[in-house]
Amino acid sequence: MHSKPATSAHIPTPALLGIGLLVGFTLLVVIGGKELDIGTVKNPEAAVAVVRELRFEDREDGALLVFEAPDNTLVYLIEPGSNSGFVRGVLRGFARERHRSGVGIEPPFLLSALVDGRMFLEDPETGRRVPLDGFGRTNAEAFARILVAQ
């Protein structure tokens, strides 16, 4: 049996030169664009229209109580079995983060609406900030009702 001699793949020098120039040009464009601020997308922070400091507490019957800080005034009640899954889900995520950071339920969260209509829930203790309008209008409305509650 005869075996074929091993051949090495040969890439022509002009092709290698072309690849090198393409990579170099791409890096130049990316770095130049970042440095000169060309082609970048900015999302400027809109002014805050309203912000509330709120504490959330579960009641034994399954209701969710919302208190205004610092005076602990009850401002909103989510009855058990109501359509509060989104609110509870967001708060569970924040509770996990607080648990990992060793923070209790006492410090308030910040619920804010910007002048452009975006809404956020923020935990100043952990630095976590969740854009609420990114989960659909119906879900954002659940927090909007809390934001305007008296």
CSV table of N, CA and C in Angstrom, one decimal:
chain,number,residue,atom,x,y,z
A,1,MET,N,0.8,-1.2,0.0
A,1,MET,CA,0.0,0.0,0.0
A,1,MET,C,0.9,1.2,0.0
A,2,HIS,N,0.5,2.1,-0.8
A,2,HIS,CA,1.2,3.4,-0.9
A,2,HIS,C,0.4,4.5,-0.2
A,3,SER,N,1.1,5.2,0.6
A,3,SER,CA,0.4,6.3,1.3
A,3,SER,C,0.8,7.6,0.6
A,4,LYS,N,-0.2,8.5,0.6
A,4,LYS,CA,0.1,9.8,0.0
A,4,LYS,C,1.0,10.7,0.9
A,5,PRO,N,1.9,11.4,0.4
A,5,PRO,CA,2.7,12.2,1.2
A,5,PRO,C,1.9,13.3,1.8
A,6,ALA,N,2.2,13.7,3.1
A,6,ALA,CA,1.4,14.8,3.8
A,6,ALA,C,1.7,16.1,3.1
A,7,THR,N,0.7,16.8,2.8
A,7,THR,CA,0.8,18.1,2.2
A,7,THR,C,0.3,19.2,3.1
A,8,SER,N,1.0,20.3,3.2
A,8,SER,CA,0.5,21.3,4.1
A,8,SER,C,-0.3,22.3,3.2
A,9,ALA,N,-1.3,22.8,3.9
A,9,ALA,CA,-2.1,23.8,3.2
A,9,ALA,C,-1.4,25.1,3.0
A,10,HIS,N,-1.4,25.6,1.9
A,10,HIS,CA,-0.6,26.8,1.6
A,10,HIS,C,-1.6,28.0,1.3
A,11,ILE,N,-1.6,29.0,2.1
A,11,ILE,CA,-2.4,30.1,1.9
A,11,ILE,C,-1.6,31.2,1.2
A,12,PRO,N,-2.1,31.6,0.1
A,12,PRO,CA,-1.3,32.6,-0.7
A,12,PRO,C,-1.1,33.9,0.1
A,13,THR,N,0.1,34.4,-0.1
A,13,THR,CA,0.5,35.6,0.6
A,13,THR,C,-0.4,36.8,0.4
A,14,PRO,N,-1.0,37.0,-0.8
A,14,PRO,CA,-1.9,38.1,-1.0
A,14,PRO,C,-3.2,38.0,-0.1
A,15,ALA,N,-3.6,36.7,0.1
A,15,ALA,CA,-4.8,36.5,0.9
A,15,ALA,C,-4.5,36.8,2.3
A,16,LEU,N,-3.4,36.3,2.8
A,16,LEU,CA,-3.0,36.6,4.2
A,16,LEU,C,-2.9,38.1,4.4
A,17,LEU,N,-2.3,38.8,3.5
A,17,LEU,CA,-2.2,40.3,3.6
A,17,LEU,C,-3.5,40.9,3.6
A,18,GLY,N,-4.4,40.5,2.8
A,18,GLY,CA,-5.8,41.0,2.8
A,18,GLY,C,-6.5,40.8,4.1
A,19,ILE,N,-6.4,39.6,4.7
A,19,ILE,CA,-7.0,39.3,5.9
A,19,ILE,C,-6.5,40.2,7.0
A,20,GLY,N,-5.2,40.4,7.0
A,20,GLY,CA,-4.5,41.2,8.0
A,20,GLY,C,-5.0,42.7,7.9
A,21,LEU,N,-5.1,43.2,6.7
A,21,LEU,CA,-5.6,44.5,6.4
A,21,LEU,C,-7.0,44.7,6.9
A,22,LEU,N,-7.8,43.7,6.6
A,22,LEU,CA,-9.3,43.7,7.0
A,22,LEU,C,-9.4,43.8,8.5
A,23,VAL,N,-8.6,42.9,9.2
A,23,VAL,CA,-8.7,42.9,10.7
A,23,VAL,C,-8.2,44.3,11.2
A,24,GLY,N,-7.1,44.8,10.7
A,24,GLY,CA,-6.6,46.1,11.1
A,24,GLY,C,-7.5,47.2,10.9
A,25,PHE,N,-8.2,47.2,9.7
A,25,PHE,CA,-9.1,48.3,9.4
A,25,PHE,C,-10.3,48.2,10.4
A,26,THR,N,-10.8,47.0,10.7
A,26,THR,CA,-12.0,46.8,11.6
A,26,THR,C,-11.6,47.3,13.0
A,27,LEU,N,-10.5,47.0,13.5
A,27,LEU,CA,-10.1,47.5,14.8
A,27,LEU,C,-10.0,49.0,14.8
A,28,LEU,N,-9.4,49.6,13.7
A,28,LEU,CA,-9.3,51.0,13.6
A,28,LEU,C,-10.6,51.7,13.7
A,29,VAL,N,-11.6,51.2,12.9
A,29,VAL,CA,-12.9,51.7,12.9
A,29,VAL,C,-13.6,51.6,14.3
A,30,VAL,N,-13.5,50.5,14.9
A,30,VAL,CA,-14.2,50.3,16.2
A,30,VAL,C,-13.5,51.2,17.2
A,31,ILE,N,-12.2,51.3,17.3
A,31,ILE,CA,-11.6,52.1,18.3
A,31,ILE,C,-11.8,53.6,18.0
A,32,GLY,N,-11.7,54.0,16.8
A,32,GLY,CA,-11.9,55.3,16.4
A,32,GLY,C,-13.4,55.8,16.6
A,33,GLY,N,-14.3,54.9,16.4
A,33,GLY,CA,-15.7,55.2,16.6
A,33,GLY,C,-16.0,55.5,18.1
A,34,LYS,N,-15.4,54.6,19.0
A,34,LYS,CA,-15.6,54.8,20.4
A,34,LYS,C,-14.9,56.1,20.9
A,35,GLU,N,-13.7,56.3,20.4
A,35,GLU,CA,-13.0,57.5,20.9
A,35,GLU,C,-13.7,58.8,20.4
A,36,LEU,N,-14.2,58.8,19.2
A,36,LEU,CA,-14.8,60.0,18.6
A,36,LEU,C,-16.3,60.1,18.8
A,37,ASP,N,-16.8,59.0,19.5
A,37,ASP,CA,-18.3,59.0,19.8
A,37,ASP,C,-19.1,59.0,18.5
A,38,ILE,N,-18.7,58.2,17.6
A,38,ILE,CA,-19.4,58.1,16.3
A,38,ILE,C,-20.0,56.7,16.2
A,39,GLY,N,-21.3,56.7,15.9
A,39,GLY,CA,-22.0,55.5,15.8
A,39,GLY,C,-22.4,54.8,17.1
A,40,THR,N,-22.3,55.5,18.2
A,40,THR,CA,-22.7,55.0,19.5
A,40,THR,C,-24.1,55.4,19.8
A,41,VAL,N,-24.8,54.5,20.5
A,41,VAL,CA,-26.2,54.8,20.8
A,41,VAL,C,-26.2,55.2,22.3
A,42,LYS,N,-26.9,56.3,22.6
A,42,LYS,CA,-27.0,56.7,24.0
A,42,LYS,C,-28.4,56.7,24.4
A,43,ASN,N,-28.6,56.4,25.7
A,43,ASN,CA,-29.9,56.4,26.3
A,43,ASN,C,-29.9,57.4,27.4
A,44,PRO,N,-30.1,58.7,27.1
A,44,PRO,CA,-29.9,59.6,28.2
A,44,PRO,C,-31.0,59.4,29.3
A,45,GLU,N,-30.6,59.7,30.5
A,45,GLU,CA,-31.4,59.5,31.6
A,45,GLU,C,-32.4,60.7,31.7
A,46,ALA,N,-33.7,60.4,31.6
A,46,ALA,CA,-34.7,61.4,31.7
A,46,ALA,C,-34.8,61.8,33.2
A,47,ALA,N,-35.4,63.0,33.4
A,47,ALA,CA,-35.6,63.5,34.8
A,47,ALA,C,-36.7,62.7,35.5
A,48,VAL,N,-36.5,62.6,36.8
A,48,VAL,CA,-37.5,61.8,37.6
A,48,VAL,C,-38.7,62.7,37.8
A,49,ALA,N,-39.9,62.1,37.5
A,49,ALA,CA,-41.1,62.8,37.7
A,49,ALA,C,-41.6,62.6,39.1
A,50,VAL,N,-41.5,61.3,39.6
A,50,VAL,CA,-42.0,61.0,40.9
A,50,VAL,C,-41.2,59.8,41.5
A,51,VAL,N,-40.9,59.9,42.8
A,51,VAL,CA,-40.2,58.8,43.4
A,51,VAL,C,-40.8,58.6,44.8
A,52,ARG,N,-41.0,57.3,45.2
A,52,ARG,CA,-41.5,57.0,46.5
A,52,ARG,C,-40.6,56.0,47.2
A,53,GLU,N,-40.4,56.1,48.5
A,53,GLU,CA,-39.7,55.2,49.3
A,53,GLU,C,-40.8,54.2,49.9
A,54,LEU,N,-40.7,52.9,49.5
A,54,LEU,CA,-41.7,52.0,49.9
A,54,LEU,C,-41.1,50.7,50.5
A,55,ARG,N,-41.8,50.2,51.5
A,55,ARG,CA,-41.5,48.9,52.1
A,55,ARG,C,-42.6,47.9,51.8
A,56,PHE,N,-42.3,46.7,51.5
A,56,PHE,CA,-43.3,45.7,51.2
A,56,PHE,C,-43.2,44.6,52.3
A,57,GLU,N,-44.4,44.1,52.7
A,57,GLU,CA,-44.5,43.2,53.7
A,57,GLU,C,-45.6,42.2,53.4
A,58,ASP,N,-45.3,40.9,53.6
A,58,ASP,CA,-46.3,39.8,53.4
A,58,ASP,C,-47.1,39.7,54.7
A,59,ARG,N,-48.4,39.6,54.5
A,59,ARG,CA,-49.3,39.3,55.7
A,59,ARG,C,-49.6,37.8,55.7
A,60,GLU,N,-49.9,37.3,56.9
A,60,GLU,CA,-50.1,35.8,57.0
A,60,GLU,C,-51.2,35.3,56.1
A,61,ASP,N,-52.2,36.1,55.7
A,61,ASP,CA,-53.3,35.6,54.9
A,61,ASP,C,-52.9,35.6,53.4
A,62,GLY,N,-51.7,36.1,53.1
A,62,GLY,CA,-51.2,36.1,51.7
A,62,GLY,C,-51.3,37.5,51.1
A,63,ALA,N,-51.8,38.4,51.8
A,63,ALA,CA,-51.9,39.8,51.3
A,63,ALA,C,-50.5,40.4,51.3
A,64,LEU,N,-50.3,41.4,50.4
A,64,LEU,CA,-49.0,42.1,50.3
A,64,LEU,C,-49.3,43.5,50.7
A,65,LEU,N,-48.6,44.0,51.8
A,65,LEU,CA,-48.8,45.3,52.3
A,65,LEU,C,-47.7,46.2,51.8
A,66,VAL,N,-48.1,47.5,51.4
A,66,VAL,CA,-47.1,48.4,50.9
A,66,VAL,C,-47.1,49.6,51.9
A,67,PHE,N,-46.0,49.9,52.5
A,67,PHE,CA,-45.9,51.0,53.4
A,67,PHE,C,-45.0,52.1,52.8
A,68,GLU,N,-45.4,53.4,53.1
A,68,GLU,CA,-44.5,54.5,52.7
A,68,GLU,C,-43.5,54.8,53.8
A,69,ALA,N,-42.2,54.9,53.4
A,69,ALA,CA,-41.2,55.2,54.4
A,69,ALA,C,-41.1,56.7,54.4
A,70,PRO,N,-40.6,57.3,55.4
A,70,PRO,CA,-40.1,56.7,56.7
A,70,PRO,C,-41.2,56.5,57.8
A,71,ASP,N,-42.4,57.0,57.5
A,71,ASP,CA,-43.4,57.0,58.6
A,71,ASP,C,-44.2,55.7,58.7
A,72,ASN,N,-43.9,54.8,57.8
A,72,ASN,CA,-44.6,53.4,57.8
A,72,ASN,C,-46.1,53.5,57.7
A,73,THR,N,-46.6,54.4,56.8
A,73,THR,CA,-48.0,54.6,56.6
A,73,THR,C,-48.4,53.5,55.5
A,74,LEU,N,-49.4,52.8,55.8
A,74,LEU,CA,-49.9,51.8,54.8
A,74,LEU,C,-50.6,52.6,53.7
A,75,VAL,N,-50.0,52.4,52.4
A,75,VAL,CA,-50.5,53.1,51.3
A,75,VAL,C,-51.2,52.2,50.3
A,76,TYR,N,-51.0,50.9,50.3
A,76,TYR,CA,-51.6,50.1,49.3
A,76,TYR,C,-51.6,48.6,49.9
A,77,LEU,N,-52.6,47.9,49.5
A,77,LEU,CA,-52.8,46.5,49.9
A,77,LEU,C,-53.2,45.7,48.7
A,78,ILE,N,-52.4,44.7,48.5
A,78,ILE,CA,-52.7,43.7,47.4
A,78,ILE,C,-53.3,42.5,48.0
A,79,GLU,N,-54.6,42.3,47.7
A,79,GLU,CA,-55.3,41.2,48.3
A,79,GLU,C,-54.8,39.8,47.9
A,80,PRO,N,-54.9,38.8,48.7
A,80,PRO,CA,-54.5,37.5,48.3
A,80,PRO,C,-55.3,37.0,47.1
A,81,GLY,N,-54.6,36.3,46.2
A,81,GLY,CA,-55.3,35.8,45.0
A,81,GLY,C,-55.6,36.8,43.9
A,82,SER,N,-55.2,38.1,44.2
A,82,SER,CA,-55.4,39.1,43.1
A,82,SER,C,-54.3,38.9,42.1
A,83,ASN,N,-54.4,39.6,41.0
A,83,ASN,CA,-53.4,39.5,39.9
A,83,ASN,C,-52.1,40.2,40.3
A,84,SER,N,-51.4,39.7,41.3
A,84,SER,CA,-50.2,40.4,41.8
A,84,SER,C,-48.9,39.6,41.5
A,85,GLY,N,-49.0,38.6,40.6
A,85,GLY,CA,-47.8,37.7,40.4
A,85,GLY,C,-46.6,38.5,39.9
A,86,PHE,N,-46.8,39.5,39.1
A,86,PHE,CA,-45.6,40.2,38.6
A,86,PHE,C,-44.9,41.0,39.8
A,87,VAL,N,-45.8,41.7,40.6
A,87,VAL,CA,-45.2,42.4,41.7
A,87,VAL,C,-44.5,41.5,42.7
A,88,ARG,N,-45.1,40.4,43.0
A,88,ARG,CA,-44.5,39.4,43.9
A,88,ARG,C,-43.2,38.8,43.3
A,89,GLY,N,-43.2,38.6,42.0
A,89,GLY,CA,-42.0,38.0,41.3
A,89,GLY,C,-40.9,39.0,41.4
A,90,VAL,N,-41.1,40.2,41.1
A,90,VAL,CA,-40.0,41.2,41.1
A,90,VAL,C,-39.5,41.3,42.6
A,91,LEU,N,-40.4,41.4,43.5
A,91,LEU,CA,-40.0,41.5,44.9
A,91,LEU,C,-39.2,40.3,45.4
A,92,ARG,N,-39.6,39.1,44.9
A,92,ARG,CA,-38.8,37.9,45.3
A,92,ARG,C,-37.3,38.0,44.8
A,93,GLY,N,-37.2,38.5,43.6
A,93,GLY,CA,-35.8,38.7,43.1
A,93,GLY,C,-35.0,39.7,43.9
A,94,PHE,N,-35.7,40.8,44.4
A,94,PHE,CA,-35.0,41.7,45.2
A,94,PHE,C,-34.7,41.1,46.6
A,95,ALA,N,-35.6,40.3,47.1
A,95,ALA,CA,-35.4,39.6,48.4
A,95,ALA,C,-34.3,38.7,48.4
A,96,ARG,N,-34.1,37.9,47.3
A,96,ARG,CA,-33.0,37.0,47.2
A,96,ARG,C,-31.6,37.8,47.2
A,97,GLU,N,-31.6,38.9,46.5
A,97,GLU,CA,-30.4,39.8,46.4
A,97,GLU,C,-30.1,40.3,47.8
A,98,ARG,N,-31.1,40.8,48.5
A,98,ARG,CA,-30.9,41.3,49.9
A,98,ARG,C,-30.5,40.2,50.8
A,99,HIS,N,-31.0,39.0,50.7
A,99,HIS,CA,-30.6,37.9,51.5
A,99,HIS,C,-29.1,37.6,51.4
A,100,ARG,N,-28.7,37.6,50.1
A,100,ARG,CA,-27.3,37.3,49.8
A,100,ARG,C,-26.4,38.4,50.3
A,101,SER,N,-26.9,39.6,50.4
A,101,SER,CA,-26.1,40.8,50.9
A,101,SER,C,-26.3,41.0,52.4
A,102,GLY,N,-27.1,40.2,53.0
A,102,GLY,CA,-27.3,40.3,54.5
A,102,GLY,C,-28.2,41.5,54.9
A,103,VAL,N,-29.0,42.0,54.0
A,103,VAL,CA,-29.9,43.1,54.2
A,103,VAL,C,-31.3,42.6,54.5
A,104,GLY,N,-31.9,43.2,55.5
A,104,GLY,CA,-33.3,42.8,55.9
A,104,GLY,C,-34.4,43.5,55.1
A,105,ILE,N,-35.6,43.4,55.6
A,105,ILE,CA,-36.7,44.0,54.8
A,105,ILE,C,-37.0,45.4,55.3
A,106,GLU,N,-36.3,45.9,56.3
A,106,GLU,CA,-36.6,47.2,56.8
A,106,GLU,C,-36.2,48.4,55.9
A,107,PRO,N,-35.1,48.4,55.2
A,107,PRO,CA,-34.8,49.5,54.3
A,107,PRO,C,-35.8,49.6,53.2
A,108,PRO,N,-36.2,50.8,52.8
A,108,PRO,CA,-37.2,50.9,51.7
A,108,PRO,C,-36.6,50.8,50.4
A,109,PHE,N,-37.4,50.4,49.4
A,109,PHE,CA,-37.1,50.4,48.0
A,109,PHE,C,-37.5,51.8,47.4
A,110,LEU,N,-37.0,52.1,46.3
A,110,LEU,CA,-37.4,53.3,45.6
A,110,LEU,C,-38.2,52.9,44.3
A,111,LEU,N,-39.4,53.4,44.2
A,111,LEU,CA,-40.2,53.2,43.1
A,111,LEU,C,-40.3,54.5,42.4
A,112,SER,N,-39.9,54.6,41.1
A,112,SER,CA,-39.8,55.9,40.5
A,112,SER,C,-40.4,55.8,39.1
A,113,ALA,N,-40.9,57.0,38.6
A,113,ALA,CA,-41.3,57.2,37.2
A,113,ALA,C,-40.6,58.4,36.7
A,114,LEU,N,-40.1,58.2,35.5
A,114,LEU,CA,-39.4,59.3,34.8
A,114,LEU,C,-40.3,60.1,34.0
A,115,VAL,N,-39.9,61.3,33.6
A,115,VAL,CA,-40.8,62.1,32.8
A,115,VAL,C,-41.1,61.5,31.4
A,116,ASP,N,-40.3,60.6,30.9
A,116,ASP,CA,-40.5,60.0,29.6
A,116,ASP,C,-41.4,58.7,29.8
A,117,GLY,N,-41.9,58.4,31.0
A,117,GLY,CA,-42.9,57.3,31.2
A,117,GLY,C,-42.2,56.0,31.7
A,118,ARG,N,-40.9,55.9,31.7
A,118,ARG,CA,-40.3,54.7,32.2
A,118,ARG,C,-40.4,54.6,33.7
A,119,MET,N,-40.5,53.4,34.2
A,119,MET,CA,-40.6,53.2,35.6
A,119,MET,C,-39.5,52.2,36.1
A,120,PHE,N,-39.0,52.4,37.3
A,120,PHE,CA,-38.0,51.6,37.9
A,120,PHE,C,-38.3,51.2,39.3
A,121,LEU,N,-37.9,50.1,39.7
A,121,LEU,CA,-37.8,49.7,41.2
A,121,LEU,C,-36.4,49.5,41.5
A,122,GLU,N,-35.9,50.2,42.5
A,122,GLU,CA,-34.5,50.2,42.8
A,122,GLU,C,-34.3,49.9,44.3
A,123,ASP,N,-33.2,49.1,44.6
A,123,ASP,CA,-32.9,48.8,46.0
A,123,ASP,C,-31.6,49.6,46.3
A,124,PRO,N,-31.6,50.7,47.0
A,124,PRO,CA,-30.4,51.4,47.3
A,124,PRO,C,-29.4,50.6,48.1
A,125,GLU,N,-29.9,49.6,48.8
A,125,GLU,CA,-29.0,48.8,49.7
A,125,GLU,C,-28.1,47.9,48.8
A,126,THR,N,-28.6,47.3,47.8
A,126,THR,CA,-27.8,46.4,46.9
A,126,THR,C,-27.4,47.0,45.6
A,127,GLY,N,-28.0,48.1,45.2
A,127,GLY,CA,-27.7,48.7,43.9
A,127,GLY,C,-28.5,48.1,42.8
A,128,ARG,N,-29.4,47.2,43.0
A,128,ARG,CA,-30.1,46.6,41.9
A,128,ARG,C,-31.2,47.5,41.5
A,129,ARG,N,-31.4,47.6,40.2
A,129,ARG,CA,-32.4,48.5,39.6
A,129,ARG,C,-33.1,47.8,38.4
A,130,VAL,N,-34.4,47.7,38.5
A,130,VAL,CA,-35.2,46.9,37.5
A,130,VAL,C,-36.1,47.9,36.7
A,131,PRO,N,-36.0,47.9,35.4
A,131,PRO,CA,-36.9,48.7,34.6
A,131,PRO,C,-38.2,48.0,34.4
A,132,LEU,N,-39.3,48.5,35.0
A,132,LEU,CA,-40.6,47.8,35.1
A,132,LEU,C,-41.3,47.8,33.8
A,133,ASP,N,-41.1,48.8,32.9
A,133,ASP,CA,-41.9,48.9,31.7
A,133,ASP,C,-41.3,47.9,30.7
A,134,GLY,N,-40.2,47.3,30.9
A,134,GLY,CA,-39.7,46.3,30.0
A,134,GLY,C,-40.4,45.0,30.0
A,135,PHE,N,-41.4,44.8,30.9
A,135,PHE,CA,-42.1,43.6,31.1
A,135,PHE,C,-43.5,43.7,30.6
A,136,GLY,N,-43.8,44.7,29.8
A,136,GLY,CA,-45.2,44.8,29.3
A,136,GLY,C,-46.0,45.9,30.0
A,137,ARG,N,-47.0,46.4,29.3
A,137,ARG,CA,-47.8,47.5,29.9
A,137,ARG,C,-48.6,47.0,31.1
A,138,THR,N,-49.2,45.8,31.0
A,138,THR,CA,-50.0,45.3,32.1
A,138,THR,C,-49.2,45.2,33.4
A,139,ASN,N,-48.0,44.6,33.3
A,139,ASN,CA,-47.1,44.5,34.4
A,139,ASN,C,-46.7,45.8,35.0
A,140,ALA,N,-46.4,46.7,34.2
A,140,ALA,CA,-45.9,48.1,34.6
A,140,ALA,C,-47.1,48.7,35.3
A,141,GLU,N,-48.3,48.5,34.9
A,141,GLU,CA,-49.5,49.2,35.5
A,141,GLU,C,-49.7,48.7,36.9
A,142,ALA,N,-49.3,47.5,37.2
A,142,ALA,CA,-49.4,47.0,38.6
A,142,ALA,C,-48.5,47.8,39.5
A,143,PHE,N,-47.4,48.2,39.1
A,143,PHE,CA,-46.5,49.1,39.9
A,143,PHE,C,-47.0,50.5,39.8
A,144,ALA,N,-47.6,51.0,38.7
A,144,ALA,CA,-48.1,52.3,38.6
A,144,ALA,C,-49.2,52.6,39.6
A,145,ARG,N,-50.0,51.6,39.8
A,145,ARG,CA,-51.1,51.7,40.8
A,145,ARG,C,-50.5,51.9,42.2
A,146,ILE,N,-49.4,51.2,42.5
A,146,ILE,CA,-48.7,51.4,43.8
A,146,ILE,C,-48.1,52.8,43.9
A,147,LEU,N,-47.6,53.3,42.7
A,147,LEU,CA,-46.9,54.6,42.7
A,147,LEU,C,-47.9,55.7,43.0
A,148,VAL,N,-49.1,55.6,42.5
A,148,VAL,CA,-50.0,56.7,42.7
A,148,VAL,C,-51.0,56.5,43.9
A,149,ALA,N,-50.8,55.4,44.6
A,149,ALA,CA,-51.7,55.1,45.8
A,149,ALA,C,-51.5,56.1,46.9
A,150,GLN,N,-52.6,56.4,47.5
A,150,GLN,CA,-52.6,57.4,48.6
A,150,GLN,C,-52.7,56.7,49.9
